[in-house]
Coordinates of C-alpha atoms in Angstrom, one line a residue:
X90 CA -61.5 -93.8 20.4
X91 CA -61.0 -90.1 19.7
X92 CA -61.6 -89.0 16.1
X93 CA -61.1 -85.7 14.5
X94 CA -64.6 -84.6 13.9
X95 CA -64.1 -81.0 12.9
X96 CA -61.4 -78.5 12.6
X97 CA -61.9 -74.7 12.8
X98 CA -59.0 -73.2 11.0
X99 CA -58.2 -70.3 13.3
X100 CA -54.4 -69.9 13.1
X101 CA -52.8 -72.3 15.6
X102 CA -56.1 -73.7 16.8
X103 CA -57.6 -77.2 16.3
X104 CA -60.6 -78.5 18.2
X105 CA -61.1 -82.3 18.8
X106 CA -64.0 -84.0 20.4
X107 CA -65.2 -87.6 21.0
X108 CA -67.7 -88.4 18.3
X109 CA -68.8 -91.6 20.2
X110 CA -69.7 -89.8 23.3
X111 CA -73.4 -89.1 23.6
X112 CA -73.4 -85.9 25.5
X113 CA -75.8 -83.4 24.0
X114 CA -74.5 -80.6 26.3
X115 CA -71.0 -81.2 25.2
X116 CA -72.0 -81.3 21.6
X117 CA -73.9 -78.0 22.1
X118 CA -70.9 -76.4 23.6
X119 CA -68.7 -77.6 20.8
X120 CA -71.1 -76.3 18.2
X121 CA -71.3 -72.9 20.0
X122 CA -67.5 -72.8 20.2
X123 CA -67.2 -73.7 16.6
X124 CA -69.6 -70.9 15.5
X125 CA -67.7 -68.4 17.7
X126 CA -64.4 -69.4 16.2
X127 CA -65.7 -69.2 12.6
X128 CA -67.0 -65.7 13.5
X129 CA -63.6 -64.7 14.9
X130 CA -61.9 -66.1 11.9
X131 CA -64.2 -64.0 9.6
X132 CA -63.5 -60.9 11.7
X133 CA -59.8 -61.6 11.5
X134 CA -59.8 -62.2 7.8
X135 CA -62.1 -59.4 6.7
X136 CA -61.0 -56.6 9.1
X137 CA -59.8 -53.7 6.9
X138 CA -57.1 -52.9 9.6
X139 CA -53.9 -54.8 9.3
X140 CA -53.7 -57.5 12.1
X141 CA -50.6 -59.5 13.1
X142 CA -50.4 -62.3 15.7
X143 CA -47.1 -63.3 17.1
X144 CA -46.0 -66.0 19.6
X145 CA -44.4 -65.2 22.9
X146 CA -41.0 -65.0 21.1
X147 CA -42.5 -62.3 18.8
X148 CA -42.5 -64.6 15.8
X149 CA -45.4 -64.0 13.4
X150 CA -47.8 -66.8 13.4
X151 CA -50.7 -65.2 11.5
X152 CA -51.6 -62.1 9.4
X153 CA -54.8 -61.1 7.7
X154 CA -55.6 -59.7 4.3
X155 CA -55.4 -56.1 5.6
X156 CA -51.8 -56.7 6.5
X157 CA -51.0 -58.0 3.0
X158 CA -52.7 -55.1 1.3
X159 CA -51.0 -52.5 3.5
X160 CA -47.5 -53.9 3.7
X161 CA -47.2 -55.8 0.4
X162 CA -46.0 -59.0 2.2
X163 CA -48.0 -62.2 1.7
X164 CA -48.8 -64.5 4.7
X165 CA -46.2 -67.0 3.5
X166 CA -43.5 -64.2 3.5
X167 CA -44.5 -62.9 6.9
X168 CA -45.1 -66.0 9.0
X169 CA -42.0 -67.0 10.9
X170 CA -40.5 -63.5 10.7
X171 CA -40.5 -60.9 13.4
X172 CA -42.3 -57.5 13.0
X173 CA -38.8 -56.1 12.5
X174 CA -39.5 -57.1 8.9
X175 CA -41.4 -53.7 8.7
X176 CA -38.9 -51.6 10.6
X177 CA -38.4 -48.2 8.9
X178 CA -35.2 -47.2 10.6
X179 CA -36.6 -43.8 11.5
X180 CA -36.9 -44.4 15.2
X181 CA -34.0 -44.8 17.6
X182 CA -33.5 -47.8 19.9
X183 CA -34.9 -45.8 22.8
X184 CA -38.2 -45.6 21.1
X185 CA -38.7 -49.3 20.9
X186 CA -37.3 -49.8 24.4
X187 CA -40.0 -47.5 25.8
X188 CA -42.7 -49.3 23.7
X189 CA -41.8 -52.8 25.0
X190 CA -41.5 -51.5 28.6
X191 CA -45.1 -50.2 28.3
X192 CA -46.3 -53.6 26.9
X193 CA -44.6 -55.5 29.7
X194 CA -45.9 -53.2 32.4
X195 CA -49.4 -52.5 31.2
X196 CA -50.0 -55.2 28.7
X197 CA -50.6 -52.8 25.8
X198 CA -49.1 -49.9 23.8
X199 CA -50.6 -47.6 21.1
X200 CA -49.1 -44.7 19.2
X201 CA -47.9 -43.4 15.9
X202 CA -44.9 -45.1 14.2
X203 CA -43.3 -45.1 10.8
X204 CA -42.9 -48.5 9.0
X205 CA -41.6 -49.7 5.7
X206 CA -43.5 -51.6 3.0
X207 CA -42.1 -54.4 0.9
X208 CA -41.4 -52.0 -1.9
X209 CA -39.3 -49.9 0.4
X210 CA -41.6 -47.0 0.8
X211 CA -42.1 -45.6 4.2
X212 CA -45.5 -44.7 5.7
X213 CA -46.9 -43.5 9.0
X214 CA -49.3 -45.8 10.9
X215 CA -51.3 -45.9 14.1
X216 CA -50.3 -49.1 15.9
X217 CA -52.0 -50.9 18.8
X218 CA -50.3 -53.9 20.5
X219 CA -51.9 -56.1 23.1
X220 CA -50.2 -58.9 25.1
X221 CA -52.3 -62.2 25.4
X222 CA -51.8 -64.2 28.5
X223 CA -53.0 -67.7 29.4
X224 CA -55.5 -68.1 32.2
X225 CA -53.3 -70.1 34.5
X226 CA -50.0 -68.5 35.3
X227 CA -50.7 -65.3 33.3
X228 CA -47.7 -66.0 31.1
X229 CA -47.7 -64.2 27.7
X230 CA -48.6 -66.6 25.0
X231 CA -49.1 -64.2 22.1
X232 CA -49.1 -60.6 21.0
X233 CA -51.8 -59.2 18.8
X234 CA -51.1 -56.0 16.9
X235 CA -53.4 -54.0 14.6
X236 CA -52.5 -50.9 12.7
X237 CA -53.9 -48.5 10.1
X238 CA -52.3 -46.3 7.4
X239 CA -52.1 -42.6 8.4
X240 CA -50.8 -41.4 5.0
X241 CA -54.1 -39.9 3.9
X242 CA -54.7 -38.2 7.2
X243 CA -51.2 -37.0 7.3
X244 CA -51.7 -35.4 3.8
X245 CA -54.9 -33.8 5.1
X246 CA -53.2 -32.7 8.2
X247 CA -50.4 -31.1 6.2
X248 CA -52.9 -29.4 3.9
X249 CA -54.7 -28.0 6.9
X250 CA -51.5 -26.8 8.4
X251 CA -50.5 -25.3 5.1
X252 CA -53.7 -23.4 4.8
X253 CA -53.5 -22.2 8.4
X254 CA -49.9 -20.9 8.1
X255 CA -49.5 -20.1 4.5
X256 CA -51.0 -17.7 2.0
X257 CA -53.4 -19.5 -0.3
X258 CA -52.4 -17.5 -3.4
X259 CA -48.6 -17.5 -3.2
X260 CA -47.8 -20.3 -0.8
X261 CA -45.7 -17.9 1.3
X262 CA -45.9 -17.9 5.1
X263 CA -48.9 -15.8 6.3
X264 CA -49.2 -13.5 9.2
X265 CA -49.4 -16.3 11.8
X266 CA -46.3 -18.1 10.6
X267 CA -44.5 -14.8 10.1
X268 CA -45.1 -13.9 13.8
X269 CA -43.8 -17.3 14.9
X270 CA -40.7 -17.0 12.7
X271 CA -40.1 -13.4 13.9
X272 CA -40.3 -14.4 17.5
X273 CA -37.9 -17.3 16.9
X274 CA -35.5 -15.0 15.1
X275 CA -35.6 -12.4 17.9
X276 CA -34.9 -15.1 20.5
X277 CA -31.9 -16.2 18.5
X278 CA -30.7 -12.6 18.1
X279 CA -31.0 -11.9 21.8
X280 CA -28.9 -15.0 22.6
X281 CA -26.2 -14.2 20.1
X282 CA -26.5 -10.4 20.7
X283 CA -26.9 -10.1 16.9
X284 CA -29.1 -8.1 14.6
X285 CA -32.3 -8.9 12.8
X286 CA -34.1 -6.8 10.1
X287 CA -37.7 -6.5 9.1
X288 CA -38.4 -5.3 5.6
X289 CA -42.0 -4.1 5.0
X290 CA -42.6 -4.1 1.2
X291 CA -45.6 -2.5 -0.6
X292 CA -46.1 -2.6 -4.3
X293 CA -46.4 0.8 -6.0
X294 CA -49.7 1.5 -7.7
X295 CA -50.7 -2.1 -7.6
X296 CA -54.4 -1.2 -7.5
X297 CA -54.1 0.1 -11.1
X298 CA -53.5 -3.4 -12.3
X299 CA -56.6 -4.8 -10.6
X300 CA -58.7 -1.8 -11.8
X301 CA -57.5 -2.0 -15.4
X302 CA -56.7 -5.7 -16.1
X303 CA -58.8 -7.4 -13.4
X304 CA -58.1 -9.4 -10.2
X305 CA -56.9 -12.5 -12.1
X306 CA -54.1 -10.5 -13.6
X307 CA -53.3 -9.0 -10.3
X308 CA -53.1 -12.5 -8.7
X309 CA -50.8 -13.6 -11.4
X310 CA -48.6 -10.6 -10.8
X311 CA -48.5 -11.3 -7.1
X312 CA -47.4 -14.9 -7.6
X313 CA -44.6 -13.9 -9.8
X314 CA -43.4 -11.2 -7.4
X315 CA -43.5 -13.7 -4.5
X316 CA -41.3 -16.0 -6.6
X317 CA -38.8 -13.3 -7.3
X318 CA -38.7 -12.2 -3.7
X319 CA -37.7 -15.7 -2.5
X320 CA -34.7 -15.7 -4.9
X321 CA -33.4 -12.5 -3.2
X322 CA -33.0 -13.9 0.3
X323 CA -31.1 -16.7 2.1
X324 CA -32.5 -20.0 3.3
X325 CA -32.6 -18.7 6.9
X326 CA -34.7 -15.7 6.0
X327 CA -38.5 -15.6 5.7
X328 CA -40.6 -14.0 2.9
X329 CA -44.2 -13.7 3.9
X330 CA -47.4 -12.1 2.4
X331 CA -49.7 -10.2 4.8
X332 CA -52.4 -9.8 2.2
X333 CA -53.1 -7.6 -0.8
X334 CA -49.8 -6.2 -2.1
X335 CA -48.0 -6.2 1.2
X336 CA -45.0 -8.5 1.9
X337 CA -42.8 -8.7 4.9
X338 CA -39.3 -10.2 4.9
X339 CA -37.4 -11.2 8.1
X340 CA -33.6 -11.3 7.7
X341 CA -31.9 -13.2 10.5
X342 CA -28.2 -13.3 11.6
X343 CA -27.2 -9.9 10.2
X344 CA -23.8 -8.4 10.9
X345 CA -25.0 -4.8 10.4
X346 CA -27.6 -2.8 8.4
X347 CA -25.5 -3.1 5.2
X348 CA -26.8 -6.7 4.9
X349 CA -30.3 -5.3 4.8
X350 CA -29.3 -2.8 2.2
X351 CA -27.9 -5.6 0.1
X352 CA -31.1 -7.5 0.2
X353 CA -33.2 -4.4 -0.6
X354 CA -31.0 -3.6 -3.5
X355 CA -31.4 -7.1 -4.9
X356 CA -35.2 -6.8 -4.6
X357 CA -35.2 -3.6 -6.6
X358 CA -32.9 -5.2 -9.2
X359 CA -35.3 -8.2 -9.4
X360 CA -38.2 -5.8 -10.2
X361 CA -36.3 -4.2 -13.1
X362 CA -37.3 -7.0 -15.5
X363 CA -40.9 -6.7 -16.8
X364 CA -43.4 -9.4 -15.8
X365 CA -45.5 -11.3 -18.3
X366 CA -49.1 -11.2 -17.3
X367 CA -51.3 -12.7 -20.0
X368 CA -50.4 -10.9 -23.1
X369 CA -49.2 -7.8 -21.2
X370 CA -45.7 -6.9 -20.1
X371 CA -46.0 -5.1 -16.8
X372 CA -43.4 -3.1 -14.9
X373 CA -43.6 -3.3 -11.1
X374 CA -41.8 -1.5 -8.4
X375 CA -41.9 -1.5 -4.6
X376 CA -41.4 0.8 -1.6
X377 CA -39.5 -0.8 1.2
X378 CA -39.3 0.2 4.9
X379 CA -36.6 -1.3 7.1
X380 CA -36.5 -1.7 10.9
X381 CA -33.5 -3.2 12.7
X382 CA -33.4 -5.1 16.0
X383 CA -32.4 -3.9 18.6
X384 CA -32.2 -0.3 17.5
X385 CA -35.7 0.1 16.2
X386 CA -37.6 -2.3 18.5
X387 CA -37.3 -5.5 20.5
X388 CA -40.7 -7.0 19.8
X389 CA -42.4 -8.3 16.7
X390 CA -45.1 -5.7 17.0
X391 CA -42.7 -2.8 17.3
X392 CA -40.5 -3.9 14.5
X393 CA -43.4 -4.5 12.2
X394 CA -44.9 -1.1 13.0
X395 CA -41.7 0.8 12.5
X396 CA -40.9 -1.0 9.2
X397 CA -44.4 -0.1 8.0
X398 CA -43.8 3.5 9.0
X399 CA -40.5 3.6 7.1
X400 CA -42.3 2.1 4.1
X401 CA -44.7 5.0 4.0
X402 CA -41.7 7.4 4.1
X403 CA -40.3 5.6 1.1
X404 CA -43.6 6.1 -0.7
X405 CA -43.7 9.8 0.2
X406 CA -40.2 10.2 -1.3
X407 CA -41.3 9.1 -4.7
X408 CA -41.8 5.3 -4.3
X409 CA -39.5 2.6 -5.7
X410 CA -36.9 3.1 -2.9
X411 CA -36.1 1.9 0.6
X412 CA -35.9 3.8 3.8
X413 CA -34.6 2.9 7.3
X414 CA -36.8 3.7 10.2
X415 CA -36.1 6.9 12.1
X416 CA -38.0 8.2 15.2
X417 CA -39.2 11.4 13.4
X418 CA -41.2 9.2 11.0
X419 CA -43.7 8.3 13.6
X420 CA -44.7 12.0 14.0
X421 CA -44.9 12.2 10.2
X422 CA -47.1 9.1 9.9
X423 CA -49.4 10.3 12.7
X424 CA -49.8 13.6 10.8
X425 CA -50.5 11.7 7.6
X426 CA -53.0 9.5 9.3
X427 CA -54.8 12.5 10.8
X428 CA -54.8 14.2 7.4
X429 CA -56.3 11.1 5.8
X430 CA -59.0 10.8 8.4
X431 CA -59.9 14.5 7.9
X432 CA -59.8 14.1 4.1
X433 CA -62.5 11.4 4.2
X434 CA -64.8 13.8 6.0
X435 CA -64.1 16.8 3.8
X436 CA -66.7 16.0 1.1
X437 CA -69.6 15.6 3.6
X438 CA -68.5 18.8 5.4
X439 CA -68.3 20.8 2.1
X440 CA -64.7 21.8 2.7
X441 CA -63.6 21.6 -1.0
X442 CA -63.6 24.6 -3.3
X443 CA -62.8 25.0 -7.0
X444 CA -60.3 27.7 -8.1
X445 CA -59.8 28.6 -11.8
X446 CA -56.6 29.7 -13.6
X447 CA -57.0 31.4 -17.0
X448 CA -55.4 30.0 -20.1
X449 CA -54.6 32.7 -22.6
X450 CA -54.4 32.3 -26.4
X451 CA -51.1 34.0 -27.5
X452 CA -52.3 34.9 -31.0
X453 CA -55.3 36.9 -29.8
X454 CA -54.7 37.6 -26.1
X455 CA -58.1 36.1 -25.3
X456 CA -58.9 33.9 -22.3
X457 CA -59.9 30.7 -24.2
X458 CA -60.0 28.3 -21.2
X459 CA -59.7 28.0 -17.5
X460 CA -58.2 25.1 -15.6
X461 CA -60.3 24.0 -12.6
X462 CA -58.1 23.3 -9.6
X463 CA -59.4 21.8 -6.3
X464 CA -58.6 23.4 -3.0
X465 CA -59.3 22.1 0.5
X466 CA -60.1 24.6 3.2
X467 CA -60.0 22.7 6.5
X468 CA -61.4 24.5 9.6
X469 CA -58.4 23.6 11.7
X470 CA -55.5 23.4 9.2
X471 CA -56.7 26.2 6.9
X472 CA -56.0 25.9 3.2
X473 CA -54.3 22.5 2.7
X474 CA -51.8 22.5 -0.2
X475 CA -52.9 20.1 -3.0
X476 CA -49.5 18.4 -3.0
X477 CA -50.2 17.3 0.6
X478 CA -53.7 15.8 0.2
X479 CA -53.8 14.7 -3.5
X480 CA -51.2 11.9 -3.1
X481 CA -53.1 10.6 -0.1
X482 CA -56.4 10.7 -2.0
X483 CA -54.8 8.9 -4.9
X484 CA -53.3 6.1 -2.6
X485 CA -56.6 5.6 -0.7
X486 CA -58.8 5.7 -3.8
X487 CA -60.7 8.6 -2.4
X488 CA -59.5 10.6 -5.4
X489 CA -62.3 9.0 -7.5
X490 CA -65.0 10.6 -5.3
X491 CA -63.1 13.9 -5.3
X492 CA -62.8 13.8 -9.0
X493 CA -66.5 13.3 -9.4
X494 CA -67.1 16.2 -7.1
X495 CA -64.8 18.4 -9.2
X496 CA -66.7 17.5 -12.4
X497 CA -70.1 18.2 -10.8
X498 CA -69.0 21.5 -9.2
X499 CA -67.4 22.7 -12.5
X500 CA -70.7 21.9 -14.3
X501 CA -72.6 23.8 -11.6
X502 CA -70.4 26.9 -11.9
X503 CA -70.4 26.9 -15.7
X504 CA -74.2 26.6 -15.7
X505 CA -74.5 29.4 -13.1
X506 CA -72.3 31.8 -15.1
X507 CA -74.4 31.2 -18.2
X508 CA -77.6 32.0 -16.2
X509 CA -76.0 35.3 -15.3
X510 CA -75.7 36.2 -19.0
X511 CA -71.9 35.5 -19.1
X512 CA -70.4 33.5 -21.9
X513 CA -67.6 31.7 -20.0
X514 CA -64.5 30.1 -21.5
X515 CA -64.0 26.3 -21.8
X516 CA -63.1 24.6 -18.6
X517 CA -60.3 22.1 -18.3
X518 CA -60.6 19.3 -15.7
X519 CA -57.8 17.2 -14.4
X520 CA -58.2 13.4 -14.3
X521 CA -56.1 11.5 -11.8
X522 CA -54.6 8.1 -13.0
X523 CA -56.9 6.2 -10.7
X524 CA -60.0 8.2 -11.7
X525 CA -59.1 7.7 -15.4
X526 CA -59.0 3.9 -14.9
X527 CA -62.2 3.8 -12.9
X528 CA -65.0 2.0 -14.9
X529 CA -67.9 4.2 -15.9
X530 CA -65.9 7.4 -16.3
X531 CA -67.6 8.5 -19.5
X532 CA -71.1 7.6 -18.2
X533 CA -70.6 9.7 -15.0
X534 CA -69.3 12.7 -17.0
X535 CA -72.3 12.4 -19.4
X536 CA -74.7 12.3 -16.4
X537 CA -73.2 15.5 -14.9
X538 CA -73.4 17.3 -18.3
X539 CA -77.1 16.3 -18.7
X540 CA -78.0 17.4 -15.2
X541 CA -76.8 20.9 -15.9
X542 CA -77.8 21.2 -19.6
X543 CA -74.2 21.5 -20.8
X544 CA -72.5 20.3 -24.0
X545 CA -69.4 18.2 -23.8
X546 CA -67.5 20.5 -26.2
X547 CA -67.3 23.1 -23.4
X548 CA -64.8 20.9 -21.5
X549 CA -61.2 19.7 -21.9
X550 CA -60.0 16.7 -19.8
X551 CA -56.3 16.6 -18.8
X552 CA -54.6 13.2 -18.4
X553 CA -51.0 12.7 -17.3
X554 CA -48.7 10.5 -19.3
X555 CA -48.4 8.0 -16.5
X556 CA -52.1 7.2 -16.6
X557 CA -51.8 6.2 -20.3
X558 CA -48.5 4.4 -20.8
X559 CA -48.9 1.4 -18.4
X560 CA -51.9 0.0 -20.3
X561 CA -52.0 1.9 -23.7
X562 CA -54.7 -0.3 -25.2
X563 CA -57.2 0.3 -22.4
X564 CA -56.2 4.0 -22.3
X565 CA -56.9 4.3 -26.0
X566 CA -60.3 2.8 -25.5
X567 CA -61.2 5.1 -22.7
X568 CA -60.0 8.2 -24.5
X569 CA -61.9 7.1 -27.5
X570 CA -65.2 7.0 -25.5
X571 CA -64.5 10.5 -24.1
X572 CA -63.5 11.9 -27.5
X573 CA -66.7 10.5 -29.0
X574 CA -68.7 12.5 -26.5
X575 CA -67.1 15.7 -27.8
X576 CA -64.7 16.7 -25.0
X577 CA -61.1 17.8 -25.7
X578 CA -58.2 15.6 -24.7
X579 CA -55.1 17.2 -23.2
X580 CA -51.9 15.4 -22.1
X581 CA -50.7 17.2 -18.9
X582 CA -47.1 17.6 -17.8
X583 CA -45.8 16.4 -21.1
X584 CA -42.1 15.6 -21.0
X585 CA -41.9 14.6 -17.3
X586 CA -42.9 10.9 -17.9
X587 CA -42.2 8.4 -20.6
X588 CA -42.9 10.7 -23.5
X589 CA -43.2 8.0 -26.0
X590 CA -43.8 9.5 -29.4
X591 CA -45.6 6.4 -30.5
X592 CA -48.4 7.1 -28.0
X593 CA -49.1 10.5 -29.5
X594 CA -50.1 8.6 -32.7
X595 CA -52.5 6.1 -31.1
X596 CA -54.3 8.4 -28.6
X597 CA -57.0 10.9 -29.8
X598 CA -55.2 14.0 -28.4
X599 CA -56.0 17.6 -29.0
X600 CA -53.3 19.4 -26.9
X601 CA -50.0 19.0 -25.1
X602 CA -49.1 20.9 -22.0
X603 CA -45.4 21.7 -21.5
X604 CA -44.7 21.1 -17.8
X605 CA -43.8 24.2 -15.6
X606 CA -40.4 22.5 -14.7
X607 CA -39.2 23.3 -18.3
X608 CA -40.8 26.7 -18.6
X609 CA -39.4 28.0 -15.3
X610 CA -35.8 27.7 -16.5
X611 CA -36.4 28.3 -20.1
X612 CA -34.3 31.5 -20.1
X613 CA -31.3 30.0 -18.3
X614 CA -31.1 26.3 -19.1
X615 CA -30.3 25.3 -22.7
X616 CA -31.7 21.8 -22.2
X617 CA -35.1 23.2 -21.1
X618 CA -35.1 25.5 -24.0
X619 CA -34.4 22.7 -26.5
X620 CA -37.0 20.4 -25.0
X621 CA -39.6 23.2 -25.1
X622 CA -38.8 24.0 -28.8
X623 CA -38.9 20.3 -29.7
X624 CA -42.3 19.8 -28.0
X625 CA -43.7 22.8 -29.9
X626 CA -42.4 21.6 -33.2
X627 CA -43.5 18.0 -32.7
X628 CA -47.0 19.1 -31.6
X629 CA -47.5 21.3 -34.6
X630 CA -46.3 18.6 -37.0
X631 CA -48.9 16.3 -35.5
X632 CA -51.6 18.9 -35.7
X633 CA -51.8 19.4 -31.9
X634 CA -52.0 22.6 -29.9
X635 CA -49.4 23.5 -27.2
X636 CA -50.1 25.0 -23.8
X637 CA -47.1 26.2 -21.6
X638 CA -47.6 26.1 -17.8
X639 CA -46.0 28.2 -15.2
X640 CA -45.4 31.4 -17.2
X641 CA -44.5 34.1 -14.7
X642 CA -42.2 36.5 -16.5
X643 CA -42.6 38.7 -19.6
X644 CA -39.4 37.3 -21.0
X645 CA -40.7 33.8 -20.8
X646 CA -43.9 34.9 -22.5
X647 CA -41.9 36.6 -25.3
X648 CA -39.8 33.5 -25.9
X649 CA -42.9 31.3 -26.2
X650 CA -44.7 33.7 -28.5
X651 CA -41.7 34.0 -30.8
X652 CA -41.4 30.2 -31.1
X653 CA -45.0 29.6 -31.9
X654 CA -46.5 28.3 -28.6
X655 CA -50.3 28.5 -28.9
X656 CA -51.4 29.4 -25.3
X657 CA -50.1 29.8 -21.8
X658 CA -51.1 29.9 -18.2
X659 CA -49.3 31.1 -15.1
X660 CA -48.9 33.9 -12.6
X661 CA -47.9 36.3 -15.3
X662 CA -51.7 36.6 -16.0
X663 CA -53.3 35.3 -12.8
X664 CA -53.0 33.0 -9.9
X665 CA -55.8 30.4 -9.5
X666 CA -58.8 32.3 -8.3
X667 CA -62.0 31.2 -6.5
X668 CA -65.0 30.9 -8.8
X669 CA -66.5 34.2 -8.0
X670 CA -63.2 36.1 -8.3
X671 CA -62.3 34.3 -11.5
X672 CA -65.6 35.3 -13.2
X673 CA -65.2 38.9 -12.0
X674 CA -61.6 38.9 -13.4
X675 CA -62.9 37.5 -16.7
X676 CA -65.7 40.0 -17.0
X677 CA -63.8 43.0 -15.7
X678 CA -61.0 42.8 -18.2
X679 CA -63.2 41.5 -21.0
X680 CA -62.0 38.9 -23.4
X681 CA -58.7 40.6 -24.0
X682 CA -56.2 40.4 -21.1
X683 CA -52.9 40.9 -22.9
X684 CA -51.8 42.8 -26.0
X685 CA -50.5 40.8 -28.9
X686 CA -46.7 40.5 -29.0

């Protein structure tokens, strides 16, 4: 009689043996088999991977706890169904046909596949299917499938891809993805014989934000600019950030260059609205260079280079504009690059000189001050005009080192003149916007004065309006430090910038300089006369002195004297002179250089 002695509950498996049979070897084998089955059952139940066993008709006969946790289906819901229960609908019929062909041919298949949970959500998984055959005729009796959720790894993979191809700060495509998009766009343009544009965009004076408000503020500004740029283009276009304040835009499927003009115009319009950064409202602008395929290049490298060249042309023409590439620009850029390289060596090679231009008091005719003006005498190019190298020095930041050299050399000259027994006039030093915002300005000036035994009240510092109005609170603090030292504060080129009267009240100013552009036409242009008279009246009402620049004619001088201007400088008295010639001029004519009018 055969009795059911034990039953190992592996799905679909029951083991019987004859309890009455006294065969120790058989009992031993049964016990061993029983232990193995219990072990397999434990492995099946506890495996974190989802496991499904189907019969030869692909009907589910068993699932483990991993299956239930991953899919949301209980064993009762799954058994008797086919794995189509999990089908996502994302794969075509051909996908499944290829999968089953591999299983029938090789007995197994593995790969990535999308499935659907009970709650309807889709997820990626890695699936492995193995066909189980009997040991007699090799017929398939079961299929065993195991799979794991790839969602987390997909998220990590997407994150890695995002970091590899996108800018971490703005989320825009980076240089790698830009190149890929540009190559794709060029291939499309070649096939359709169409046009493509590359816009190279560089923010104007962005470093001033980092220098004055910090890099966190600069990052916030960049993110807002990135957002605005994306609103100015179409879905087929690409806005990317190369790094720093440089952005590149690829415009595909253009009819002609007017389409690029339209986008550049929209970008400048988007910049007109101020940007909130912390508690500051900032005004940003951009210089844009444009290169068009196929006229300006047929490779990503050439188009990028020519768009960059055009961008520098836009900056040289006053910033906040766009320029199309033209072949002559390459020669201009090469010349500029050569000048920049030479400029960086000029300090070490002692190629800079200081010239001085007298400033004459109109009440007494006495030279009361002299403006120190830097000159660059290059061995190959001769005397390089300041308007050629000062903008480059400002853009590259080299102006800070140049400014420190001017301060040190002016102190050295003033000290030398005093040692010669000469009582020199005050000296007026120009501060560039970047130099003005550089931390430690007052400390560096104080150190120069102490090295040469000079008092701060022997100097005026000239600051342009543009250096003050972008960040008035910071500017007021810096001017306060300088004023406390004892130096005079002069607003240079007054009337050419914002000329906000409110700033005149909050800044510790001693003098205003009327720009030469007003003085040169003071006799023939009514508007220039009215502006000059208004500045003189305003300054005196605020207790400030007025200096007029660019006086060349006796008639100009007479007009300024009659209307109460305090002092003047210009070619009428003297051109800027090298230090030795200036002090000779000063001592030869004595203190009085002009009769009272």
